[in-house]
Every structure is written in C-alpha cells, then in structure tokens.
Coordinates of C-alpha atoms in Angstrom, one line a residue:
Chain M
M1 CA -34.0 -14.2 20.8
K2 CA -35.9 -11.5 18.9
K3 CA -37.2 -10.1 22.2
Y4 CA -33.7 -10.1 23.6
I5 CA -32.3 -8.1 20.6
L6 CA -35.2 -5.7 20.8
K7 CA -34.7 -5.1 24.5
K8 CA -31.0 -4.4 23.9
L9 CA -31.8 -2.0 21.0
L10 CA -34.3 -0.1 23.2
T11 CA -31.7 0.3 26.0
A12 CA -29.1 1.5 23.4
L13 CA -31.4 4.2 22.1
P14 CA -31.4 6.6 25.1
V15 CA -27.7 6.2 25.4
L16 CA -27.3 7.3 21.8
I17 CA -29.5 10.3 22.3
G18 CA -27.6 11.2 25.4
I19 CA -24.4 11.1 23.5
T20 CA -25.7 13.5 20.9
V21 CA -26.8 15.8 23.7
I22 CA -23.4 15.7 25.3
D23 CA -21.7 16.3 22.0
F24 CA -23.8 19.3 21.3
L25 CA -23.2 20.8 24.7
L26 CA -19.5 20.2 24.5
M27 CA -19.2 21.8 21.2
N28 CA -21.2 24.8 22.1
L29 CA -18.9 25.3 25.1
A30 CA -16.2 25.6 22.6
G31 CA -17.6 28.8 21.4
S32 CA -18.9 29.8 18.0
P33 CA -17.3 28.5 14.9
L34 CA -17.6 32.1 13.6
S35 CA -14.8 33.1 15.9
M36 CA -12.5 31.3 13.4
M37 CA -13.7 33.9 10.8
S38 CA -11.6 36.8 11.6
G39 CA -9.4 39.4 9.9
P40 CA -9.7 43.0 8.9
R41 CA -12.2 42.3 6.1
V42 CA -14.7 40.4 8.2
T43 CA -17.3 42.8 9.4
E44 CA -19.8 42.2 12.2
A45 CA -22.6 42.3 9.7
A46 CA -21.0 39.5 7.7
K47 CA -20.7 37.4 10.8
A48 CA -24.3 38.0 11.7
L49 CA -25.4 37.1 8.2
K50 CA -23.3 33.9 8.3
A51 CA -24.8 33.1 11.7
E52 CA -28.3 33.4 10.4
Q53 CA -27.4 31.3 7.3
L54 CA -26.1 28.5 9.5
G55 CA -28.9 28.8 12.1
L56 CA -26.4 29.7 14.8
D57 CA -28.5 32.7 15.9
Q58 CA -31.2 30.3 17.3
P59 CA -31.2 29.2 20.9
L60 CA -29.2 26.1 21.7
V61 CA -32.2 23.8 22.3
I62 CA -33.8 24.8 19.0
Q63 CA -30.5 24.2 17.2
Y64 CA -30.3 20.7 18.8
F65 CA -33.8 19.8 17.7
Q66 CA -33.2 21.1 14.2
W67 CA -30.2 18.9 14.0
L68 CA -32.1 15.9 15.4
G69 CA -35.0 16.6 13.0
Q70 CA -32.6 16.7 10.0
L71 CA -31.0 13.5 11.3
L72 CA -34.3 11.7 11.4
Q73 CA -34.7 12.6 7.7
G74 CA -31.3 11.1 7.0
N75 CA -29.6 14.4 6.7
L76 CA -26.4 14.9 8.8
G77 CA -26.1 18.5 7.8
Y78 CA -23.5 20.3 5.8
S79 CA -19.8 21.1 6.5
Y80 CA -19.2 24.7 7.6
K81 CA -16.0 24.6 5.5
S82 CA -16.6 22.9 2.3
Y83 CA -20.4 23.0 2.3
Q84 CA -20.4 19.4 1.3
P85 CA -23.1 17.2 2.9
V86 CA -21.6 15.5 6.0
A87 CA -22.9 12.1 5.0
E88 CA -21.0 12.4 1.7
I89 CA -17.8 13.4 3.5
I90 CA -18.0 10.5 5.9
G91 CA -19.0 8.1 3.1
S92 CA -16.0 8.9 1.0
H93 CA -13.6 8.5 3.9
L94 CA -15.2 5.4 5.5
G95 CA -13.6 2.9 3.1
P96 CA -9.9 3.6 3.9
T97 CA -10.7 3.6 7.7
L98 CA -12.6 0.3 7.4
L99 CA -9.7 -1.2 5.4
L100 CA -7.2 -0.1 7.9
T101 CA -9.1 -1.1 11.1
S102 CA -10.3 -4.5 9.8
T103 CA -6.8 -5.4 8.6
A104 CA -5.4 -4.3 12.0
L105 CA -8.0 -6.3 13.9
I106 CA -7.4 -9.5 11.9
V107 CA -3.6 -9.2 12.2
G108 CA -3.9 -8.4 15.8
L109 CA -6.1 -11.4 16.5
L110 CA -3.8 -13.6 14.5
I111 CA -1.0 -12.6 16.9
A112 CA -2.9 -12.4 20.1
V113 CA -4.9 -15.6 20.0
P114 CA -2.1 -18.1 19.2
A115 CA 0.3 -16.3 21.6
G116 CA -2.2 -16.2 24.4
I117 CA -3.1 -19.9 24.0
Y118 CA 0.6 -20.8 23.7
S119 CA 1.4 -18.9 26.8
A120 CA -1.5 -20.6 28.8
V121 CA -0.5 -24.1 27.7
H122 CA 3.1 -23.5 28.8
R123 CA 2.1 -21.7 32.0
Y124 CA 4.9 -20.7 34.4
Q125 CA 7.6 -21.7 32.0
R126 CA 10.1 -19.4 30.5
R127 CA 8.2 -19.2 27.2
D128 CA 5.1 -18.1 29.0
Y129 CA 7.1 -15.3 30.7
A130 CA 8.6 -14.3 27.4
V131 CA 5.1 -13.9 25.8
V132 CA 3.7 -12.1 28.7
T133 CA 6.6 -9.7 28.8
A134 CA 6.3 -9.1 25.1
S135 CA 2.6 -8.3 25.5
F136 CA 3.4 -5.8 28.3
L137 CA 5.8 -4.1 25.9
G138 CA 3.2 -4.1 23.1
S139 CA 0.7 -2.3 25.3
S140 CA 3.2 0.1 26.7
I141 CA 4.7 1.6 23.5
P142 CA 2.8 4.7 22.4
G143 CA 1.3 4.1 18.9
F144 CA 2.8 7.4 17.7
F145 CA 6.3 6.5 18.9
L146 CA 6.1 3.0 17.3
S147 CA 5.0 4.7 14.1
L148 CA 8.0 7.0 14.2
L149 CA 10.3 4.0 14.8
L150 CA 8.8 2.1 11.9
I151 CA 9.0 5.1 9.6
Y152 CA 12.7 5.5 10.6
V153 CA 13.5 1.9 9.9
F154 CA 11.3 1.0 6.9
T155 CA 11.0 4.3 5.1
V156 CA 14.1 6.3 5.9
R157 CA 16.8 3.5 6.3
L158 CA 15.6 0.6 4.3
K159 CA 13.4 2.6 1.8
W160 CA 11.0 -0.3 1.6
L161 CA 7.7 1.2 2.6
P162 CA 6.0 4.5 1.9
S163 CA 4.9 6.5 5.0
F164 CA 2.4 8.8 3.4
G165 CA -1.1 8.4 2.1
M166 CA -2.9 5.3 0.7
S167 CA -1.4 5.1 -2.7
T168 CA 1.5 6.6 -4.7
A169 CA 0.5 10.0 -6.1
G170 CA -0.1 10.0 -9.8
T171 CA -0.8 6.3 -10.0
G172 CA -4.2 4.7 -9.8
G173 CA -3.0 2.7 -6.8
D174 CA -3.1 -1.1 -7.5
A175 CA -3.6 -3.6 -4.8
W176 CA 0.1 -4.1 -4.2
D177 CA 0.7 -0.4 -3.9
V178 CA -2.1 0.0 -1.4
L179 CA -0.9 -2.9 0.6
Q180 CA 2.6 -1.3 0.9
H181 CA 1.0 1.8 2.2
L182 CA -1.2 -0.1 4.5
A183 CA 1.5 -2.2 6.1
M184 CA 2.9 0.2 8.7
P185 CA -0.3 1.9 10.0
A186 CA -2.0 -1.5 10.2
L187 CA 1.0 -3.1 12.0
V188 CA 1.0 -0.3 14.6
L189 CA -2.7 -0.8 15.4
A190 CA -2.4 -4.6 15.3
L191 CA 0.5 -4.6 17.8
S192 CA -1.4 -2.5 20.2
I193 CA -4.4 -4.9 19.9
A194 CA -2.1 -7.9 20.4
G195 CA -0.4 -6.3 23.4
N196 CA -3.6 -5.4 25.1
N197 CA -5.2 -8.8 24.6
I198 CA -2.6 -11.6 24.9
R199 CA -2.9 -11.6 28.7
Y200 CA -6.7 -11.6 28.5
I201 CA -6.7 -14.6 26.2
R202 CA -4.1 -16.3 28.3
S203 CA -6.1 -16.0 31.5
A204 CA -9.3 -17.0 29.8
M205 CA -7.6 -20.0 28.4
L206 CA -6.1 -20.9 31.8
E207 CA -9.6 -20.9 33.2
I208 CA -10.8 -23.2 30.4
L209 CA -7.9 -25.5 30.9
S210 CA -8.7 -26.0 34.6
M211 CA -12.3 -27.0 33.8
D212 CA -13.6 -30.4 34.8
Y213 CA -14.5 -31.4 31.2
L214 CA -11.0 -30.9 30.2
R215 CA -9.7 -33.1 33.0
T216 CA -12.2 -35.7 31.8
A217 CA -10.9 -35.4 28.2
R218 CA -7.4 -35.7 29.4
S219 CA -8.1 -38.7 31.5
K220 CA -9.6 -40.4 28.5
G221 CA -6.0 -40.4 27.2
I222 CA -6.8 -38.8 23.8
G223 CA -3.5 -36.9 23.8
R224 CA -2.6 -33.4 24.6
R225 CA -2.9 -32.0 21.1
L226 CA -6.5 -33.3 20.6
V227 CA -7.5 -32.1 24.1
I228 CA -6.3 -28.6 23.4
N229 CA -7.4 -28.3 19.8
K230 CA -10.7 -30.0 20.0
H231 CA -12.0 -29.4 23.5
A232 CA -10.3 -26.2 24.7
L233 CA -10.2 -24.1 21.5
R234 CA -13.9 -24.3 20.9
N235 CA -14.5 -22.8 24.3
A236 CA -11.9 -20.1 23.7
L237 CA -14.3 -18.7 21.2
L238 CA -16.1 -16.7 23.9
P239 CA -13.1 -14.7 25.1
I240 CA -12.2 -14.0 21.4
I241 CA -15.6 -12.6 20.8
T242 CA -15.2 -10.4 23.8
V243 CA -11.9 -9.2 22.6
I244 CA -13.3 -8.2 19.2
G245 CA -16.2 -6.4 20.8
M246 CA -13.9 -4.5 23.1
E247 CA -11.3 -3.6 20.4
I248 CA -13.7 -2.2 17.8
P249 CA -14.3 1.1 19.7
V250 CA -10.6 1.3 20.7
L251 CA -9.6 0.8 17.1
F252 CA -12.0 3.4 15.9
G253 CA -10.4 6.0 18.2
G254 CA -6.8 4.7 17.9
S255 CA -7.0 5.1 14.1
I256 CA -7.5 8.8 14.5
I257 CA -3.9 9.4 15.7
I258 CA -2.4 6.8 13.4
E259 CA -4.2 8.1 10.3
Q260 CA -2.9 11.6 11.2
I261 CA 0.7 10.4 11.3
F262 CA 0.6 8.3 8.1
S263 CA -1.8 10.8 6.4
W264 CA -4.1 7.8 5.8
P265 CA -7.1 9.4 4.0
G266 CA -9.7 8.0 6.4
L267 CA -12.2 9.3 8.9
G268 CA -9.5 10.0 11.4
L269 CA -7.9 12.5 9.2
I270 CA -11.1 14.4 8.4
T271 CA -12.0 14.3 12.2
M272 CA -8.7 15.9 13.1
N273 CA -9.2 18.6 10.5
A274 CA -12.8 19.1 11.6
I275 CA -11.7 19.4 15.3
T276 CA -9.0 21.9 14.6
G277 CA -11.2 23.9 12.2
R278 CA -14.3 23.7 14.5
D279 CA -16.4 22.2 11.7
Y280 CA -19.2 21.2 14.1
P281 CA -21.5 19.3 11.7
V282 CA -18.6 17.1 10.7
I283 CA -17.6 16.4 14.3
M284 CA -21.2 15.7 15.2
G285 CA -21.5 13.3 12.3
V286 CA -18.3 11.4 13.1
S287 CA -19.2 11.2 16.9
L288 CA -22.6 9.9 16.1
L289 CA -21.2 7.3 13.7
S290 CA -18.6 6.2 16.2
A291 CA -21.2 6.0 19.0
V292 CA -23.4 3.9 16.7
V293 CA -20.4 1.6 15.9
V294 CA -19.6 1.2 19.6
L295 CA -23.2 0.4 20.5
A296 CA -23.6 -1.9 17.6
A297 CA -20.4 -3.7 18.5
N298 CA -21.7 -4.2 22.1
L299 CA -25.0 -5.5 20.8
I300 CA -23.4 -7.9 18.4
T301 CA -21.0 -9.1 21.1
D302 CA -24.0 -9.9 23.3
I303 CA -25.9 -11.7 20.5
L304 CA -22.8 -13.7 19.5
Y305 CA -22.3 -14.6 23.1
A306 CA -25.8 -15.9 23.4
L307 CA -25.3 -17.9 20.2
A308 CA -21.9 -19.3 21.1
D309 CA -22.7 -20.3 24.7
P310 CA -25.9 -22.3 24.9
T311 CA -25.9 -21.9 28.7
I312 CA -26.4 -18.1 28.6
K313 CA -30.1 -17.4 29.1
Y314 CA -31.6 -14.3 27.7
Chain K
M1 CA -2.8 -5.6 59.6
Q2 CA 1.0 -5.4 60.0
S3 CA 1.6 -9.0 59.2
N4 CA -0.9 -8.7 56.4
L5 CA 1.1 -5.9 54.8
R6 CA 4.3 -7.9 55.2
H7 CA 2.5 -10.8 53.6
I8 CA 1.5 -8.7 50.6
A9 CA 5.0 -7.3 50.3
R10 CA 6.5 -10.8 50.2
R11 CA 4.1 -11.9 47.5
F12 CA 4.8 -8.8 45.6
L13 CA 8.6 -9.2 45.7
R14 CA 8.3 -12.7 44.4
H15 CA 7.7 -11.1 41.0
R16 CA 11.3 -10.2 40.3
A17 CA 10.6 -8.1 37.2
A18 CA 8.1 -6.1 39.2
A19 CA 10.6 -5.5 42.0
V20 CA 13.1 -4.2 39.5
C21 CA 10.5 -2.0 38.0
L22 CA 9.6 -0.6 41.3
V23 CA 13.2 0.4 41.9
I24 CA 13.4 2.0 38.4
L25 CA 10.1 3.8 39.0
T26 CA 11.4 5.1 42.4
V27 CA 14.6 6.4 40.8
L28 CA 12.7 8.1 37.9
I29 CA 10.2 9.7 40.3
L30 CA 13.0 10.9 42.5
A31 CA 14.8 12.3 39.5
A32 CA 11.6 14.1 38.4
L33 CA 11.1 15.5 41.9
L34 CA 14.6 16.6 42.3
A35 CA 14.8 18.1 38.7
P36 CA 15.4 21.7 39.9
W37 CA 18.4 20.5 41.8
I38 CA 20.0 17.8 39.7
S39 CA 19.4 19.1 36.2
P40 CA 22.5 20.8 34.7
Y41 CA 20.5 23.7 33.1
G42 CA 17.1 25.2 33.4
P43 CA 14.3 23.6 31.2
T44 CA 14.0 26.7 29.1
K45 CA 17.6 28.0 29.4
V46 CA 19.0 28.8 26.0
T47 CA 22.7 27.9 25.7
K48 CA 25.1 28.8 22.9
D49 CA 25.0 25.4 21.3
F50 CA 22.2 24.7 18.9
S51 CA 21.2 21.1 17.9
K52 CA 24.5 19.7 19.1
G53 CA 24.9 16.0 19.7
P54 CA 25.7 14.6 23.1
S55 CA 28.9 16.0 24.7
A56 CA 30.5 16.3 28.1
E57 CA 28.8 19.7 28.5
H58 CA 25.4 18.5 27.4
L59 CA 25.1 14.8 28.1
L60 CA 22.1 14.3 25.8
G61 CA 22.9 17.2 23.4
T62 CA 20.8 20.3 22.8
D63 CA 17.7 21.0 20.8
Q64 CA 17.1 23.4 17.9
S65 CA 16.6 26.3 20.3
G66 CA 19.8 25.5 22.1
R67 CA 18.2 24.0 25.3
D68 CA 19.8 21.2 27.1
V69 CA 17.9 17.9 26.3
L70 CA 18.8 16.2 29.6
S71 CA 17.4 19.1 31.7
R72 CA 14.3 19.2 29.6
L73 CA 13.8 15.5 29.9
L74 CA 13.9 15.7 33.7
Y75 CA 11.4 18.5 33.8
A76 CA 9.3 16.7 31.1
M77 CA 9.1 13.6 33.3
R78 CA 7.9 15.9 36.1
T79 CA 5.1 17.1 33.8
S80 CA 4.1 13.7 32.5
L81 CA 4.1 12.1 36.0
T82 CA 2.0 15.0 37.4
V83 CA -0.5 14.7 34.6
G84 CA -0.7 10.9 35.0
L85 CA -1.0 11.0 38.8
M86 CA -3.5 13.9 39.0
A87 CA -5.7 12.4 36.2
T88 CA -5.7 9.1 38.0
L89 CA -6.6 10.6 41.3
I90 CA -9.5 12.5 39.8
S91 CA -10.9 9.6 37.7
T92 CA -10.5 7.2 40.6
A93 CA -12.3 9.5 43.0
V94 CA -15.1 10.2 40.6
G95 CA -15.4 6.5 39.7
V96 CA -15.3 5.3 43.3
L97 CA -18.0 7.8 44.4
L98 CA -20.3 7.0 41.5
G99 CA -19.7 3.3 41.8
L100 CA -20.4 3.3 45.5
L101 CA -23.6 5.3 45.1
S102 CA -24.7 3.2 42.1
G103 CA -24.1 -0.1 43.8
Y104 CA -25.5 0.9 47.2
F105 CA -28.7 2.6 46.1
S106 CA -30.2 0.3 43.6
G107 CA -33.2 1.6 41.6
W108 CA -33.3 4.8 39.7
V109 CA -30.1 6.2 41.1
D110 CA -28.3 3.1 39.9
R111 CA -30.0 3.3 36.5
C112 CA -29.2 6.9 36.0
I113 CA -25.6 6.6 36.9
M114 CA -25.1 3.5 34.8
A115 CA -26.8 5.1 31.8
F116 CA -24.4 8.0 32.1
T117 CA -21.5 5.6 32.5
D118 CA -22.6 3.8 29.3
M119 CA -22.7 7.1 27.5
V120 CA -19.2 8.1 28.4
M121 CA -18.0 4.6 27.6
S122 CA -19.7 4.5 24.2
F123 CA -18.1 7.8 23.3
P124 CA -14.9 6.9 21.5
Y125 CA -12.4 7.8 24.1
I126 CA -9.8 9.5 21.9
L127 CA -12.5 11.5 20.1
L128 CA -13.8 12.8 23.3
V129 CA -10.3 13.7 24.5
L130 CA -9.5 15.4 21.2
V131 CA -12.7 17.4 21.1
A132 CA -12.2 18.5 24.7
A133 CA -8.6 19.3 24.1
A134 CA -9.6 21.5 21.1
I135 CA -12.2 23.3 23.1
F136 CA -10.4 24.1 26.2
E137 CA -7.2 26.1 26.3
P138 CA -4.4 23.6 25.9
G139 CA -2.2 23.3 28.9
M140 CA -1.2 21.0 31.7
W141 CA -4.3 21.5 33.9
S142 CA -6.8 21.1 31.1
I143 CA -5.2 17.9 30.1
I144 CA -5.4 16.7 33.7
L145 CA -9.1 17.6 33.9
I146 CA -10.0 16.1 30.5
L147 CA -8.2 12.8 31.2
G148 CA -9.6 12.7 34.7
F149 CA -13.2 13.1 33.6
V150 CA -12.9 10.6 30.8
D151 CA -11.2 7.7 32.6
W152 CA -13.7 7.0 35.4
P153 CA -16.3 4.7 33.9
G154 CA -14.1 1.6 34.3
V155 CA -13.6 2.4 38.0
A156 CA -17.2 3.1 38.5
R157 CA -18.2 -0.3 37.0
L158 CA -15.6 -2.1 39.0
V159 CA -16.7 -0.6 42.3
R160 CA -20.4 -1.1 41.6
G161 CA -19.8 -4.8 40.9
N162 CA -17.9 -5.1 44.1
V163 CA -20.6 -3.3 46.1
L164 CA -23.2 -5.5 44.6
S165 CA -21.4 -8.7 45.7
L166 CA -20.6 -7.2 49.1
R167 CA -24.3 -6.6 49.7
E168 CA -24.7 -10.3 49.8
T169 CA -22.2 -10.8 52.6
N170 CA -23.2 -11.3 56.2
F171 CA -21.3 -8.4 57.6
F172 CA -23.2 -6.1 55.4
K173 CA -26.5 -7.6 56.4
A174 CA -25.4 -7.3 60.0
D175 CA -24.7 -3.6 59.5
I176 CA -28.1 -3.0 58.1
A177 CA -29.8 -5.1 60.8
A178 CA -27.8 -3.1 63.5
G179 CA -29.1 0.1 61.9
M180 CA -25.7 1.5 61.2
P181 CA -25.8 4.9 59.5
R182 CA -25.4 4.9 55.7
R183 CA -22.3 6.9 55.7
Y184 CA -20.6 4.5 58.0
I185 CA -21.6 1.5 55.9
L186 CA -20.5 3.1 52.6
F187 CA -17.2 4.5 53.7
S188 CA -16.1 2.5 56.6
E189 CA -17.3 -1.0 55.6
I190 CA -17.7 -1.2 51.8
L191 CA -14.9 1.2 50.7
P192 CA -12.0 -0.6 52.5
N193 CA -13.2 -3.9 50.9
T194 CA -13.0 -2.5 47.4
I195 CA -9.6 -0.7 47.7
A196 CA -7.5 -3.6 46.4
P197 CA -9.1 -4.0 43.0
V198 CA -9.4 -0.2 42.7
L199 CA -5.7 0.2 43.4
V200 CA -4.8 -2.3 40.7
Y201 CA -7.1 -0.6 38.3
A202 CA -5.7 2.8 39.1
T203 CA -2.2 1.7 38.1
S204 CA -3.4 0.9 34.6
V205 CA -5.3 4.2 34.5
F206 CA -2.0 5.9 35.5
A207 CA -0.2 4.2 32.6
I208 CA -2.9 5.0 30.1
S209 CA -3.0 8.7 31.3
I210 CA 0.8 9.0 30.7
L211 CA 0.3 7.5 27.2
D212 CA -2.6 9.8 26.4
E213 CA -0.8 12.9 27.6
A214 CA 2.2 11.9 25.4
A215 CA -0.1 11.4 22.4
L216 CA -2.0 14.6 22.9
S217 CA 1.1 16.7 23.4
F218 CA 2.8 15.0 20.4
L219 CA -0.1 16.2 18.3
G220 CA 0.2 19.7 19.8
M221 CA -3.1 19.5 21.7
G222 CA -1.7 18.8 25.1
V223 CA 1.0 20.4 27.1
L224 CA 2.4 23.2 25.0
P225 CA 6.0 24.3 24.6
P226 CA 8.1 25.8 26.1
T227 CA 6.9 23.7 29.1
P228 CA 8.5 20.4 28.4
S229 CA 6.5 17.1 28.4
L230 CA 7.6 13.7 27.2
G231 CA 5.0 14.0 24.4
N232 CA 5.9 17.4 23.1
M233 CA 9.6 16.7 23.1
L234 CA 8.8 14.0 20.5
N235 CA 6.9 16.5 18.4
G236 CA 10.0 17.5 16.4
A237 CA 10.6 13.9 15.3
Q238 CA 7.8 14.4 12.8
S239 CA 10.4 16.1 10.6
I240 CA 12.6 13.8 8.6
T241 CA 15.9 15.6 9.3
I242 CA 15.5 15.2 13.1
L243 CA 14.3 11.6 12.7
T244 CA 17.4 10.7 10.7
S245 CA 20.2 12.8 11.9
K246 CA 19.4 14.0 15.4
P247 CA 18.4 10.8 17.3
W248 CA 19.2 12.4 20.7
L249 CA 16.2 14.6 20.3
W250 CA 13.7 11.8 20.2
V251 CA 15.2 8.5 21.3
P252 CA 15.6 9.4 25.0
A253 CA 12.1 10.9 25.4
G254 CA 10.4 7.9 23.6
S255 CA 12.4 5.4 25.6
L256 CA 11.5 7.1 28.9
I257 CA 7.7 6.9 28.1
I258 CA 8.0 3.2 27.3
L259 CA 10.1 2.6 30.4
L260 CA 7.7 4.4 32.7
V261 CA 4.6 2.7 31.2
V262 CA 6.1 -0.8 31.2
C263 CA 7.2 -0.4 34.8
I264 CA 3.9 0.9 36.0
N265 CA 2.1 -2.0 34.2
F266 CA 4.5 -4.6 35.7
V267 CA 4.0 -3.1 39.2
G268 CA 0.3 -3.1 38.7
D269 CA 0.3 -6.7 37.6
A270 CA 2.4 -7.9 40.6
L271 CA 0.1 -5.9 42.9
R272 CA -2.9 -7.7 41.5
D273 CA -1.3 -11.0 42.3
A274 CA -0.1 -9.8 45.7
L275 CA -3.4 -8.4 46.8
D276 CA -5.4 -11.4 45.7
P277 CA -5.6 -13.8 48.7
R278 CA -6.4 -16.7 46.4
N279 CA -2.9 -16.5 45.0
D280 CA -1.3 -17.8 48.2
R281 CA 0.9 -20.4 46.8

C-alpha cells in the first residue's frame, strides 16, 4: 500500500510541475501586468522601476525558477495589487470556499445517491423516467441562470434569503445568518452535482443489481429490502467514491462563477478579481492550489478505491 | 450499411423524448440559420421603443437600447450554436488525433501524450477558460479556440482506451501481419470503429460548450455586445430592476439555453443507446 501511494505521488509530481509551467507561459502570453499601469502621470521610468522591483525585467526562464525557488521555501509571492503575501490572501478566503463547496457536495450527494438508487430499482418504470428526466434538467440549467431564478424567487419576491455576501453587514454573522446566505449558492452547486451524477449512480447500481451474488441473495428469499439495503448498497460505495473524486475539481471551478454572482467572499471572488486585474502571483497561487486539490482528489480516490474493493490489486 | 443505419434510426426513434428533442433542435437550428430572413429587425437595429414589453410590433419586446429582443434572440442562437459546434469540432479533432497516436504507439509517445492530457485535466477547467479569456481579446473566435483546446482530454482518453482494446482484436492483428501501412490501419481500420462512442461524447461536449459560452459571455468575458449571444443577453439580468420588472429581457434567452442543452443531451443519450449493439432489445 505504501509503495502504491508513493508511486502515485511520484507520477503526480511531474504533472504538477507541468501545470505551473503552462500557467507561467499562459500568463506571460497575456502581456505585462505593467500595461495596466497607465495614465498621464505614469512615466516610462516609473514603469521600468516597477518592473525591476517585481523582477519582471528578468528573462522568463529566470522568473519561473525564481518563483519555483520561492515556492520551495513556502513562499507564494506577493500580490501586485495589495502587496499582501499570496499565501495570506488564499488562507483568508479558503474557509468560505470550503464551507460552500463541502455543503454543496454533501447536499448534492444526498440528492443524487438516493435518486440514482431509486431510479435503478424501479428501472423502466415511469418513476425511473421521471428521475432521469429531472437529472437531465439539472445538468442542463446553467448555474448562473439558476442563480438568477433563485434570487428572483427567494430574494426579490419572497424576501426570504439574502443574495449578497456571507453574513449581514454590520452584524458578526451568527450561524443562522451564515446559513441563510449559504442556502442559495450551495443549492445551485448541489443541483448541478446531482444532475450530473444521478445517471451515473443509476447505471452503476443497475450493474450491481445484475450481479450473480445479488441473484443468490434474492433466491435465498431474504426479501427485496434486505437485498438492496444490505447487499447492493455496500457495493454502491465504489461509484459514490468515484463521484466524489470527479466532483471535487468541478466544484472548485464551478464555485468561481457562483461566488461571483452571490459575492461569496471565497477563493472564486479573489480569483476573478486577480484575473481581471492581471495579478499574476495570485492567479499562480490559486492555480497551483487547485491543481494540488485536483491531484490530491485523484490520489485519495485511488486509495479509497483500493481500500473499499479488496479485489483491486495495486 | 444501409440496413444498419435504418436499424440505428429505429432504435433511436424508440426514445420518444429524444425524437421530440431532435425535432425541436432541427427547428431551432433552422431558425438560427434563417435568422437574416425571418427576424423582424436587424440584431443591432435601434427602434424608437426603449425597454418596451411584448407587443404586436415587437413580439418579445425591446431592450434598453431599443433593439428588438426576438431578432436578437435569433442571432444570439446563431452565435451560441456556432461557438458550440466549432468548439466541439476542434476539441474532437484534437482529442481523436492524440488518442489515436497515444493508443497506437505505446511507449514514450503514449506516456508524453497522456502526461499532457493529465495536466490539462488537472487544471481546473473554468479557471483555465477564465484565464485564457482574460488574456486573449474577447470575441467569438477566441471563445471557440479556448473551449476547443480545453475540452479535448476526455475525447483523447476515450479514443485511446478504444484503440487499446482494438489492438487485441483479430482484424487488427491480421492487418499487422499483412503488413498494412500504418496510416491505413489508423484511419481506415481503427478510426471507423471508434466513431460511435466519439459521436456520443461529442454531443455532450457540444452541450457543455454552449453552457460555457453562455457563462463566459454572461460574465462579460465571452462574446461581447453588440454581437448578441444567449449568454450576454442575460448579462442585464444582474440588475434588480430588469430581474423584477422586465422579464422579457431574460426569461426567453435563459429558457432557450436550457431547451437547447436539454435537447442535445437527450439526443446524445438516445444516440448512445441506438449505437450500442448490445441494446438490441
């Protein structure tokens, strides 16, 4: 097992380095962040001084290795805009994003898993078609449009839920207040998770239900409920692990747009600001973090898979 | 071949929802194609009515600049479908080519291509799109290129897996034994045998591209006004007054996106069933 994990880690490392290289190249294609500094009072000399300060006058390769060297010392660099350390910026916005995405993941799974199993158990019946159709709808509604609809209904019409930020301004934000702010963005993400995965869980469950050991269990006459709950569900754990592994990267990206719409003070919001403001160190930091999250999610999926299924050899 | 196609068509039509969706899609695509002829006004023509609700003159009302919403909607569909289609074509072509090469030449070619695929896949998709959209001049063609060069890893993996399993078949071994040229084996033997799953996958890429274009344009990083796209027509709905009192400005565009994407997904799903010979019930 240890060897297996080590092997996986070693294959992930070059991918990670490759990602940082692509990042760096892409961003330098974008042109210099100094081009954002303009106006009558900005002289060429001031620009040159700034470039020297930020190390932008060095060749690209050197800039990359400087960044990498800093990274190995645990330093992600400093924001071009606020001069805050990038690690600090990310650290202070990580919490809200984790809260949002984990709530969405849990709610999404709570919808997708029972619905997928229900659909598989009632295959080719009207209820099955209803669930599958609903899941198609869930994966076809653009998140931003669903957000607008929810804001229209719950904020504008019913005045039940706030549509802005993480807590009411001026208050400390107790748990109930945060929960109210969390409801809509989390629901939008959760519905897209559910929509994308109900059919996957359904077909995985169908495959399990057609296995020989389930026929055996059924033929023992222990009753349908026990067959499904005891014998089938345990084996449905594998597809659920897969779903979680696949959704974590999607969630990480999906939250960028949703956070923007609901002004949720998470990583997505600072990412969008950094992208529009060409704040390269911040973009690099966020890309690196998300690549690490994605690779870690893949690795954990593989390990959990090996743990949950004794027949998998590694 | 002829009877085979008829067979597939029959299995496809057994999905009634998909058949309906195919009709709807055909109508929508025709409407988009014929936009210059059937739309009552030009997409950027400013009329004398500003922000008017639906009327006999303007079936879906006018926007804040006095442009006819129905006409803009037709042209927007044209933009969104073009973006979706072109992005799908590019990503499928790239994915098929890399997948074929990777599966056929095992060894270092395979390893390099797969490592690159992993990199693109581990890059959070939306982040990559957003960064690229911020870098390149926004516009229809940059969106097409960005989405096209981001969506291919799934196709590449699919094709590679298929090639790897085809390598074990007897007809492939016979080709090798007969000394057939590589190009022949790759494009005349392997490619036709992987078209069905690629086609199904491409429908979902098509749907995703339309969704992504809408999201990007909504954020103002995709197709920019005055060129209408389904996403940028929704942009105005971020303001509360439009959201509450001018539903004709956002409900039709949003519904059209959902309708398009649902229909494409349904058609893709039925296609998957129809093309899979194991589903011969």
